[in-house]
Amino acid sequence: MIKGFYAAASAMVTNMQRQMVLTHNIDNLETPGFKQILTSMDDFVDTPVTTNRQAINLPELPAILRSRGFNKLSRIGDLGLGVMSGDETTDFTEGSVQITNRELDVAVLGNGFFRVQTDAGERYTKDGRFIKDATGVLKTVEGYNVLAEGGGTITLPAGEIGISKNGQITVNGEDVARLGIAYFDDPATALTRDGANTYTGTGAQTGGTNVIVQQYALESSNSDLTQIMTRMIQVNRAYEAAQRLVQQQDSLLGQSISTLGRF
């Protein structure tokens, strides 16, 4: 009975955690370059249920019974001990391209990511909402320095800014710098989320053939509201079902205690 209580309670906790992830995806529906988080559920380690013939105090079993394994463990099945949240993964499918007509809005398509410098070190992002600070240094809207191909910061003089498909930046037709673009063969295995919209990773390459930079545009979030709401309904129903099981287990436990108290 207690195991049933814990199993149902673990389902409630797990579905609360799934709901928090779905809410985070909803909050970032309008965040350029955001990649939705996917969740899974895992079972706690199942406990094998066995019969133990040796536990029966019959040390002198007839030989015929002993030969048939009646003095050994006999597996009946497994007893589940509840569920828990599995690994969170990031869905790196490409979002749609939104034309903004703003010269410092940049989308990087394919498996490319902008290289930015944060307080914690170099990070990667798909969010191409760039700005210039008072000294002309190119930054993200969060205030991170956008890195050039060689790793330094990018300083833009006044003038008309152009950004080519390979990330080359010009001002009034003169080359200034090239955007630092990191390319990953498989972002899902190479990158780890570090913050709301930045990643750490290993195996970064440059010059990926399927990487295209597009000025005056942003890559939209790949969160899909319809899918999220469908999952949210499923999670809420699972939570409510587990909640009812907890209430039933609590009621049964109370009845058992009351019954035992009469003896």
PDB file of C-alpha atoms in Angstrom:
ATOM      1  CA  MET A   1       0.000   0.000   0.000  1.00  0.00           C
ATOM      2  CA  ILE A   2       2.793   2.414   0.915  1.00  0.00           C
ATOM      3  CA  LYS A   3       4.539   1.547  -2.350  1.00  0.00           C
ATOM      4  CA  GLY A   4       1.378   2.455  -4.239  1.00  0.00           C
ATOM      5  CA  PHE A   5       1.268   5.794  -2.432  1.00  0.00           C
ATOM      6  CA  TYR A   6       4.854   6.605  -3.387  1.00  0.00           C
ATOM      7  CA  ALA A   7       4.351   5.461  -6.987  1.00  0.00           C
ATOM      8  CA  ALA A   8       1.378   7.795  -7.426  1.00  0.00           C
ATOM      9  CA  ALA A   9       3.159  10.667  -5.672  1.00  0.00           C
ATOM     10  CA  SER A  10       6.204  10.243  -7.934  1.00  0.00           C
ATOM     11  CA  ALA A  11       3.910  10.533 -10.957  1.00  0.00           C
ATOM     12  CA  MET A  12       2.538  13.820  -9.591  1.00  0.00           C
ATOM     13  CA  VAL A  13       6.036  15.248  -9.073  1.00  0.00           C
ATOM     14  CA  THR A  14       7.205  14.099 -12.508  1.00  0.00           C
ATOM     15  CA  ASN A  15       4.228  15.640 -14.276  1.00  0.00           C
ATOM     16  CA  MET A  16       4.736  18.902 -12.392  1.00  0.00           C
ATOM     17  CA  GLN A  17       8.300  18.979 -13.730  1.00  0.00           C
ATOM     18  CA  ARG A  18       7.067  18.265 -17.260  1.00  0.00           C
ATOM     19  CA  GLN A  19       4.558  21.088 -16.912  1.00  0.00           C
ATOM     20  CA  MET A  20       7.337  23.506 -15.921  1.00  0.00           C
ATOM     21  CA  VAL A  21       9.300  22.613 -19.072  1.00  0.00           C
ATOM     22  CA  LEU A  22       6.233  23.090 -21.266  1.00  0.00           C
ATOM     23  CA  THR A  23       5.600  26.467 -19.627  1.00  0.00           C
ATOM     24  CA  HIS A  24       9.212  27.450 -20.382  1.00  0.00           C
ATOM     25  CA  ASN A  25       8.644  26.541 -24.039  1.00  0.00           C
ATOM     26  CA  ILE A  26       5.498  28.676 -24.109  1.00  0.00           C
ATOM     27  CA  ASP A  27       7.344  31.605 -22.536  1.00  0.00           C
ATOM     28  CA  ASN A  28       9.856  31.465 -25.398  1.00  0.00           C
ATOM     29  CA  LEU A  29       7.438  31.195 -28.310  1.00  0.00           C
ATOM     30  CA  GLU A  30       8.528  34.662 -29.463  1.00  0.00           C
ATOM     31  CA  THR A  31      12.236  34.324 -28.605  1.00  0.00           C
ATOM     32  CA  PRO A  32      14.286  34.277 -31.841  1.00  0.00           C
ATOM     33  CA  GLY A  33      16.436  31.183 -32.236  1.00  0.00           C
ATOM     34  CA  PHE A  34      14.931  29.404 -29.224  1.00  0.00           C
ATOM     35  CA  LYS A  35      14.972  25.610 -29.382  1.00  0.00           C
ATOM     36  CA  GLN A  36      12.243  23.831 -27.458  1.00  0.00           C
ATOM     37  CA  ILE A  37      13.047  21.409 -24.659  1.00  0.00           C
ATOM     38  CA  LEU A  38      11.698  17.869 -24.797  1.00  0.00           C
ATOM     39  CA  THR A  39      11.114  15.724 -21.727  1.00  0.00           C
ATOM     40  CA  SER A  40      10.708  12.028 -21.059  1.00  0.00           C
ATOM     41  CA  MET A  41       9.641   9.788 -18.201  1.00  0.00           C
ATOM     42  CA  ASP A  42      11.652   6.864 -16.834  1.00  0.00           C
ATOM     43  CA  ASP A  43      10.718   4.099 -14.429  1.00  0.00           C
ATOM     44  CA  PHE A  44      12.480   3.738 -11.140  1.00  0.00           C
ATOM     45  CA  VAL A  45      14.470   0.514 -11.036  1.00  0.00           C
ATOM     46  CA  ASP A  46      11.928  -2.295 -10.989  1.00  0.00           C
ATOM     47  CA  THR A  47      12.161  -4.674  -8.060  1.00  0.00           C
ATOM     48  CA  PRO A  48      11.958  -8.341  -9.072  1.00  0.00           C
ATOM     49  CA  VAL A  49       9.212 -10.211  -7.251  1.00  0.00           C
ATOM     50  CA  THR A  50      10.232 -13.774  -6.437  1.00  0.00           C
ATOM     51  CA  THR A  51       9.175 -16.722  -4.352  1.00  0.00           C
ATOM     52  CA  ASN A  52      11.896 -18.028  -2.076  1.00  0.00           C
ATOM     53  CA  ARG A  53      11.410 -21.720  -1.392  1.00  0.00           C
ATOM     54  CA  GLN A  54      14.288 -21.629   1.068  1.00  0.00           C
ATOM     55  CA  ALA A  55      12.316 -19.195   3.204  1.00  0.00           C
ATOM     56  CA  ILE A  56       9.882 -22.011   3.942  1.00  0.00           C
ATOM     57  CA  ASN A  57      11.381 -23.792   6.919  1.00  0.00           C
ATOM     58  CA  LEU A  58      11.621 -27.189   5.285  1.00  0.00           C
ATOM     59  CA  PRO A  59      15.341 -28.017   5.277  1.00  0.00           C
ATOM     60  CA  GLU A  60      14.696 -31.609   4.280  1.00  0.00           C
ATOM     61  CA  LEU A  61      12.728 -31.256   1.070  1.00  0.00           C
ATOM     62  CA  PRO A  62      12.234 -34.502  -0.797  1.00  0.00           C
ATOM     63  CA  ALA A  63      14.879 -35.016  -3.467  1.00  0.00           C
ATOM     64  CA  ILE A  64      12.307 -34.937  -6.264  1.00  0.00           C
ATOM     65  CA  LEU A  65      11.135 -31.470  -5.210  1.00  0.00           C
ATOM     66  CA  ARG A  66      14.695 -30.230  -4.734  1.00  0.00           C
ATOM     67  CA  SER A  67      15.595 -31.435  -8.233  1.00  0.00           C
ATOM     68  CA  ARG A  68      12.730 -29.418  -9.649  1.00  0.00           C
ATOM     69  CA  GLY A  69      14.011 -26.179  -8.108  1.00  0.00           C
ATOM     70  CA  PHE A  70      11.526 -25.842  -5.278  1.00  0.00           C
ATOM     71  CA  ASN A  71      14.350 -24.709  -2.997  1.00  0.00           C
ATOM     72  CA  LYS A  72      15.417 -21.866  -5.321  1.00  0.00           C
ATOM     73  CA  LEU A  73      14.228 -18.387  -6.185  1.00  0.00           C
ATOM     74  CA  SER A  74      11.415 -18.420  -8.701  1.00  0.00           C
ATOM     75  CA  ARG A  75      10.758 -15.148 -10.551  1.00  0.00           C
ATOM     76  CA  ILE A  76       7.153 -14.010 -10.645  1.00  0.00           C
ATOM     77  CA  GLY A  77       7.592 -10.595 -12.265  1.00  0.00           C
ATOM     78  CA  ASP A  78       8.600  -6.999 -11.534  1.00  0.00           C
ATOM     79  CA  LEU A  79       7.132  -4.507  -9.106  1.00  0.00           C
ATOM     80  CA  GLY A  80       7.298  -0.914 -10.328  1.00  0.00           C
ATOM     81  CA  LEU A  81       8.288   1.701  -7.761  1.00  0.00           C
ATOM     82  CA  GLY A  82       7.066   4.774  -9.629  1.00  0.00           C
ATOM     83  CA  VAL A  83       8.315   7.132 -12.315  1.00  0.00           C
ATOM     84  CA  MET A  84      10.788   9.987 -12.557  1.00  0.00           C
ATOM     85  CA  SER A  85      11.768  12.621 -15.082  1.00  0.00           C
ATOM     86  CA  GLY A  86      14.138  11.337 -17.746  1.00  0.00           C
ATOM     87  CA  ASP A  87      16.810  13.315 -19.529  1.00  0.00           C
ATOM     88  CA  GLU A  88      15.819  16.654 -21.016  1.00  0.00           C
ATOM     89  CA  THR A  89      16.808  17.014 -24.655  1.00  0.00           C
ATOM     90  CA  THR A  90      16.828  19.977 -27.006  1.00  0.00           C
ATOM     91  CA  ASP A  91      14.985  19.890 -30.316  1.00  0.00           C
ATOM     92  CA  PHE A  92      17.358  21.537 -32.792  1.00  0.00           C
ATOM     93  CA  THR A  93      15.022  21.497 -35.767  1.00  0.00           C
ATOM     94  CA  GLU A  94      15.173  24.771 -37.645  1.00  0.00           C
ATOM     95  CA  GLY A  95      12.591  27.459 -36.986  1.00  0.00           C
ATOM     96  CA  SER A  96      11.008  29.508 -39.740  1.00  0.00           C
ATOM     97  CA  VAL A  97      12.743  32.650 -41.003  1.00  0.00           C
ATOM     98  CA  GLN A  98      11.064  35.944 -40.122  1.00  0.00           C
ATOM     99  CA  ILE A  99      11.924  38.987 -42.233  1.00  0.00           C
ATOM    100  CA  THR A 100      12.398  42.060 -40.022  1.00  0.00           C
ATOM    101  CA  ASN A 101      14.095  44.573 -42.381  1.00  0.00           C
ATOM    102  CA  ARG A 102      16.388  45.613 -39.536  1.00  0.00           C
ATOM    103  CA  GLU A 103      20.033  45.685 -40.614  1.00  0.00           C
ATOM    104  CA  LEU A 104      21.413  44.187 -37.388  1.00  0.00           C
ATOM    105  CA  ASP A 105      18.945  41.304 -37.313  1.00  0.00           C
ATOM    106  CA  VAL A 106      20.735  38.221 -38.602  1.00  0.00           C
ATOM    107  CA  ALA A 107      19.645  34.599 -39.018  1.00  0.00           C
ATOM    108  CA  VAL A 108      22.131  31.749 -39.295  1.00  0.00           C
ATOM    109  CA  LEU A 109      20.582  28.764 -41.019  1.00  0.00           C
ATOM    110  CA  GLY A 110      21.654  25.133 -40.955  1.00  0.00           C
ATOM    111  CA  ASN A 111      23.794  23.777 -38.131  1.00  0.00           C
ATOM    112  CA  GLY A 112      25.583  27.072 -37.568  1.00  0.00           C
ATOM    113  CA  PHE A 113      25.550  29.135 -34.361  1.00  0.00           C
ATOM    114  CA  PHE A 114      26.786  32.626 -33.562  1.00  0.00           C
ATOM    115  CA  ARG A 115      29.777  32.719 -31.236  1.00  0.00           C
ATOM    116  CA  VAL A 116      29.317  35.141 -28.349  1.00  0.00           C
ATOM    117  CA  GLN A 117      31.392  36.028 -25.305  1.00  0.00           C
ATOM    118  CA  THR A 118      29.571  35.853 -21.973  1.00  0.00           C
ATOM    119  CA  ASP A 119      30.858  36.389 -18.442  1.00  0.00           C
ATOM    120  CA  ALA A 120      31.164  32.594 -18.195  1.00  0.00           C
ATOM    121  CA  GLY A 121      33.137  32.231 -21.431  1.00  0.00           C
ATOM    122  CA  GLU A 122      32.409  31.602 -25.088  1.00  0.00           C
ATOM    123  CA  ARG A 123      28.911  30.390 -25.858  1.00  0.00           C
ATOM    124  CA  TYR A 124      26.818  29.601 -28.939  1.00  0.00           C
ATOM    125  CA  THR A 125      23.410  30.978 -29.865  1.00  0.00           C
ATOM    126  CA  LYS A 126      20.893  31.173 -32.697  1.00  0.00           C
ATOM    127  CA  ASP A 127      19.533  34.510 -31.487  1.00  0.00           C
ATOM    128  CA  GLY A 128      20.718  37.095 -34.012  1.00  0.00           C
ATOM    129  CA  ARG A 129      19.214  40.253 -32.532  1.00  0.00           C
ATOM    130  CA  PHE A 130      22.361  42.380 -32.543  1.00  0.00           C
ATOM    131  CA  ILE A 131      22.930  45.952 -31.414  1.00  0.00           C
ATOM    132  CA  LYS A 132      25.819  48.424 -31.343  1.00  0.00           C
ATOM    133  CA  ASP A 133      26.861  49.933 -28.037  1.00  0.00           C
ATOM    134  CA  ALA A 134      28.002  53.537 -27.641  1.00  0.00           C
ATOM    135  CA  THR A 135      31.500  52.657 -28.872  1.00  0.00           C
ATOM    136  CA  GLY A 136      30.289  50.679 -31.891  1.00  0.00           C
ATOM    137  CA  VAL A 137      30.964  47.207 -30.448  1.00  0.00           C
ATOM    138  CA  LEU A 138      28.543  44.592 -31.797  1.00  0.00           C
ATOM    139  CA  LYS A 139      26.575  42.907 -29.011  1.00  0.00           C
ATOM    140  CA  THR A 140      23.572  40.679 -28.466  1.00  0.00           C
ATOM    141  CA  VAL A 141      20.436  42.079 -26.843  1.00  0.00           C
ATOM    142  CA  GLU A 142      21.622  40.414 -23.608  1.00  0.00           C
ATOM    143  CA  GLY A 143      24.824  42.468 -23.759  1.00  0.00           C
ATOM    144  CA  TYR A 144      27.200  39.686 -24.844  1.00  0.00           C
ATOM    145  CA  ASN A 145      29.976  40.570 -27.283  1.00  0.00           C
ATOM    146  CA  VAL A 146      29.470  39.047 -30.729  1.00  0.00           C
ATOM    147  CA  LEU A 147      32.735  37.399 -31.733  1.00  0.00           C
ATOM    148  CA  ALA A 148      34.504  37.725 -35.053  1.00  0.00           C
ATOM    149  CA  GLU A 149      35.851  34.769 -36.997  1.00  0.00           C
ATOM    150  CA  GLY A 150      39.235  35.174 -35.322  1.00  0.00           C
ATOM    151  CA  GLY A 151      37.722  35.372 -31.851  1.00  0.00           C
ATOM    152  CA  GLY A 152      37.922  39.103 -31.101  1.00  0.00           C
ATOM    153  CA  THR A 153      35.125  41.624 -30.728  1.00  0.00           C
ATOM    154  CA  ILE A 154      33.603  43.422 -33.717  1.00  0.00           C
ATOM    155  CA  THR A 155      33.591  47.215 -33.796  1.00  0.00           C
ATOM    156  CA  LEU A 156      31.454  48.869 -36.462  1.00  0.00           C
ATOM    157  CA  PRO A 157      32.015  52.452 -37.614  1.00  0.00           C
ATOM    158  CA  ALA A 158      29.074  54.622 -38.587  1.00  0.00           C
ATOM    159  CA  GLY A 159      27.587  53.866 -41.974  1.00  0.00           C
ATOM    160  CA  GLU A 160      25.450  51.435 -43.939  1.00  0.00           C
ATOM    161  CA  ILE A 161      25.961  47.885 -42.695  1.00  0.00           C
ATOM    162  CA  GLY A 162      25.889  44.903 -45.006  1.00  0.00           C
ATOM    163  CA  ILE A 163      26.221  41.233 -44.050  1.00  0.00           C
ATOM    164  CA  SER A 164      26.790  38.632 -46.765  1.00  0.00           C
ATOM    165  CA  LYS A 165      25.685  34.997 -46.803  1.00  0.00           C
ATOM    166  CA  ASN A 166      29.077  33.885 -45.500  1.00  0.00           C
ATOM    167  CA  GLY A 167      28.934  36.335 -42.576  1.00  0.00           C
ATOM    168  CA  GLN A 168      31.234  39.001 -44.019  1.00  0.00           C
ATOM    169  CA  ILE A 169      30.361  42.418 -42.555  1.00  0.00           C
ATOM    170  CA  THR A 170      30.863  45.591 -44.560  1.00  0.00           C
ATOM    171  CA  VAL A 171      30.256  49.222 -43.672  1.00  0.00           C
ATOM    172  CA  ASN A 172      29.720  51.548 -46.631  1.00  0.00           C
ATOM    173  CA  GLY A 173      31.044  48.757 -48.848  1.00  0.00           C
ATOM    174  CA  GLU A 174      34.301  48.292 -46.909  1.00  0.00           C
ATOM    175  CA  ASP A 175      35.131  44.974 -45.233  1.00  0.00           C
ATOM    176  CA  VAL A 176      35.169  45.273 -41.441  1.00  0.00           C
ATOM    177  CA  ALA A 177      35.016  41.745 -40.035  1.00  0.00           C
ATOM    178  CA  ARG A 178      33.407  38.370 -40.473  1.00  0.00           C
ATOM    179  CA  LEU A 179      30.920  36.964 -38.002  1.00  0.00           C
ATOM    180  CA  GLY A 180      32.238  34.107 -35.901  1.00  0.00           C
ATOM    181  CA  ILE A 181      30.087  31.134 -36.861  1.00  0.00           C
ATOM    182  CA  ALA A 182      30.496  27.737 -35.207  1.00  0.00           C
ATOM    183  CA  TYR A 183      29.264  24.690 -37.088  1.00  0.00           C
ATOM    184  CA  PHE A 184      28.312  21.351 -35.510  1.00  0.00           C
ATOM    185  CA  ASP A 185      27.672  18.118 -37.388  1.00  0.00           C
ATOM    186  CA  ASP A 186      25.086  17.071 -34.797  1.00  0.00           C
ATOM    187  CA  PRO A 187      24.050  19.866 -32.417  1.00  0.00           C
ATOM    188  CA  ALA A 188      21.891  17.482 -30.376  1.00  0.00           C
ATOM    189  CA  THR A 189      24.943  15.537 -29.203  1.00  0.00           C
ATOM    190  CA  ALA A 190      27.546  18.326 -29.299  1.00  0.00           C
ATOM    191  CA  LEU A 191      25.708  21.106 -27.459  1.00  0.00           C
ATOM    192  CA  THR A 192      24.466  21.530 -23.903  1.00  0.00           C
ATOM    193  CA  ARG A 193      21.986  24.221 -22.934  1.00  0.00           C
ATOM    194  CA  ASP A 194      23.564  26.897 -20.763  1.00  0.00           C
ATOM    195  CA  GLY A 195      20.937  29.486 -19.997  1.00  0.00           C
ATOM    196  CA  ALA A 196      17.707  30.269 -21.788  1.00  0.00           C
ATOM    197  CA  ASN A 197      19.123  30.626 -25.285  1.00  0.00           C
ATOM    198  CA  THR A 198      22.860  29.888 -25.211  1.00  0.00           C
ATOM    199  CA  TYR A 199      24.837  26.666 -25.368  1.00  0.00           C
ATOM    200  CA  THR A 200      28.228  25.226 -24.566  1.00  0.00           C
ATOM    201  CA  GLY A 201      29.693  22.570 -26.781  1.00  0.00           C
ATOM    202  CA  THR A 202      32.615  20.649 -28.166  1.00  0.00           C
ATOM    203  CA  GLY A 203      33.694  19.842 -31.688  1.00  0.00           C
ATOM    204  CA  ALA A 204      32.916  23.255 -33.163  1.00  0.00           C
ATOM    205  CA  GLN A 205      33.986  23.675 -36.776  1.00  0.00           C
ATOM    206  CA  THR A 206      34.107  26.619 -39.159  1.00  0.00           C
ATOM    207  CA  GLY A 207      33.054  26.826 -42.766  1.00  0.00           C
ATOM    208  CA  GLY A 208      30.115  24.431 -42.733  1.00  0.00           C
ATOM    209  CA  THR A 209      28.777  24.099 -46.264  1.00  0.00           C
ATOM    210  CA  ASN A 210      25.131  24.140 -45.169  1.00  0.00           C
ATOM    211  CA  VAL A 211      25.464  27.304 -43.075  1.00  0.00           C
ATOM    212  CA  ILE A 212      23.907  30.423 -44.587  1.00  0.00           C
ATOM    213  CA  VAL A 213      23.751  33.844 -42.948  1.00  0.00           C
ATOM    214  CA  GLN A 214      20.752  36.018 -43.785  1.00  0.00           C
ATOM    215  CA  GLN A 215      20.643  39.713 -42.928  1.00  0.00           C
ATOM    216  CA  TYR A 216      17.388  41.568 -42.163  1.00  0.00           C
ATOM    217  CA  ALA A 217      15.919  38.355 -40.750  1.00  0.00           C
ATOM    218  CA  LEU A 218      15.655  36.242 -37.614  1.00  0.00           C
ATOM    219  CA  GLU A 219      15.131  32.535 -37.084  1.00  0.00           C
ATOM    220  CA  SER A 220      11.909  32.083 -35.135  1.00  0.00           C
ATOM    221  CA  SER A 221      11.489  29.834 -32.119  1.00  0.00           C
ATOM    222  CA  ASN A 222      10.735  26.242 -33.087  1.00  0.00           C
ATOM    223  CA  SER A 223       8.203  25.893 -30.263  1.00  0.00           C
ATOM    224  CA  ASP A 224       4.793  24.942 -31.620  1.00  0.00           C
ATOM    225  CA  LEU A 225       1.914  26.253 -29.511  1.00  0.00           C
ATOM    226  CA  THR A 226      -0.573  23.644 -30.753  1.00  0.00           C
ATOM    227  CA  GLN A 227       1.752  20.765 -29.881  1.00  0.00           C
ATOM    228  CA  ILE A 228       2.623  22.292 -26.523  1.00  0.00           C
ATOM    229  CA  MET A 229      -1.030  22.762 -25.553  1.00  0.00           C
ATOM    230  CA  THR A 230      -1.796  19.165 -26.557  1.00  0.00           C
ATOM    231  CA  ARG A 231       1.049  17.940 -24.349  1.00  0.00           C
ATOM    232  CA  MET A 232      -0.047  20.251 -21.547  1.00  0.00           C
ATOM    233  CA  ILE A 233      -3.527  18.712 -21.572  1.00  0.00           C
ATOM    234  CA  GLN A 234      -2.019  15.213 -21.466  1.00  0.00           C
ATOM    235  CA  VAL A 235       0.270  16.159 -18.581  1.00  0.00           C
ATOM    236  CA  ASN A 236      -2.573  17.768 -16.611  1.00  0.00           C
ATOM    237  CA  ARG A 237      -4.739  14.679 -17.038  1.00  0.00           C
ATOM    238  CA  ALA A 238      -1.887  12.416 -15.935  1.00  0.00           C
ATOM    239  CA  TYR A 239      -1.300  14.635 -12.895  1.00  0.00           C
ATOM    240  CA  GLU A 240      -4.986  14.551 -11.936  1.00  0.00           C
ATOM    241  CA  ALA A 241      -5.104  10.756 -12.331  1.00  0.00           C
ATOM    242  CA  ALA A 242      -2.058  10.374 -10.069  1.00  0.00           C
ATOM    243  CA  GLN A 243      -3.600  12.788  -7.581  1.00  0.00           C
ATOM    244  CA  ARG A 244      -6.745  10.655  -7.387  1.00  0.00           C
ATOM    245  CA  LEU A 245      -4.604   7.570  -6.782  1.00  0.00           C
ATOM    246  CA  VAL A 246      -2.834   9.322  -3.909  1.00  0.00           C
ATOM    247  CA  GLN A 247      -6.199  10.198  -2.378  1.00  0.00           C
ATOM    248  CA  GLN A 248      -7.399   6.606  -2.762  1.00  0.00           C
ATOM    249  CA  GLN A 249      -4.213   5.233  -1.210  1.00  0.00           C
ATOM    250  CA  ASP A 250      -4.560   7.684   1.660  1.00  0.00           C
ATOM    251  CA  SER A 251      -8.148   6.599   2.228  1.00  0.00           C
ATOM    252  CA  LEU A 252      -7.216   2.894   2.175  1.00  0.00           C
ATOM    253  CA  LEU A 253      -4.353   3.504   4.583  1.00  0.00           C
ATOM    254  CA  GLY A 254      -6.685   5.322   6.959  1.00  0.00           C
ATOM    255  CA  GLN A 255      -9.195   2.475   6.825  1.00  0.00           C
ATOM    256  CA  SER A 256      -6.448  -0.080   7.490  1.00  0.00           C
ATOM    257  CA  ILE A 257      -5.171   1.825  10.506  1.00  0.00           C
ATOM    258  CA  SER A 258      -8.719   2.200  11.830  1.00  0.00           C
ATOM    259  CA  THR A 259      -9.406  -1.514  11.371  1.00  0.00           C
ATOM    260  CA  LEU A 260      -6.177  -2.580  13.049  1.00  0.00           C
ATOM    261  CA  GLY A 261      -6.919  -0.258  15.939  1.00  0.00           C
ATOM    262  CA  ARG A 262      -9.963  -2.332  16.856  1.00  0.00           C
ATOM    263  CA  PHE A 263      -7.867  -5.397  17.660  1.00  0.00           C
TER     264      PHE A 263
END
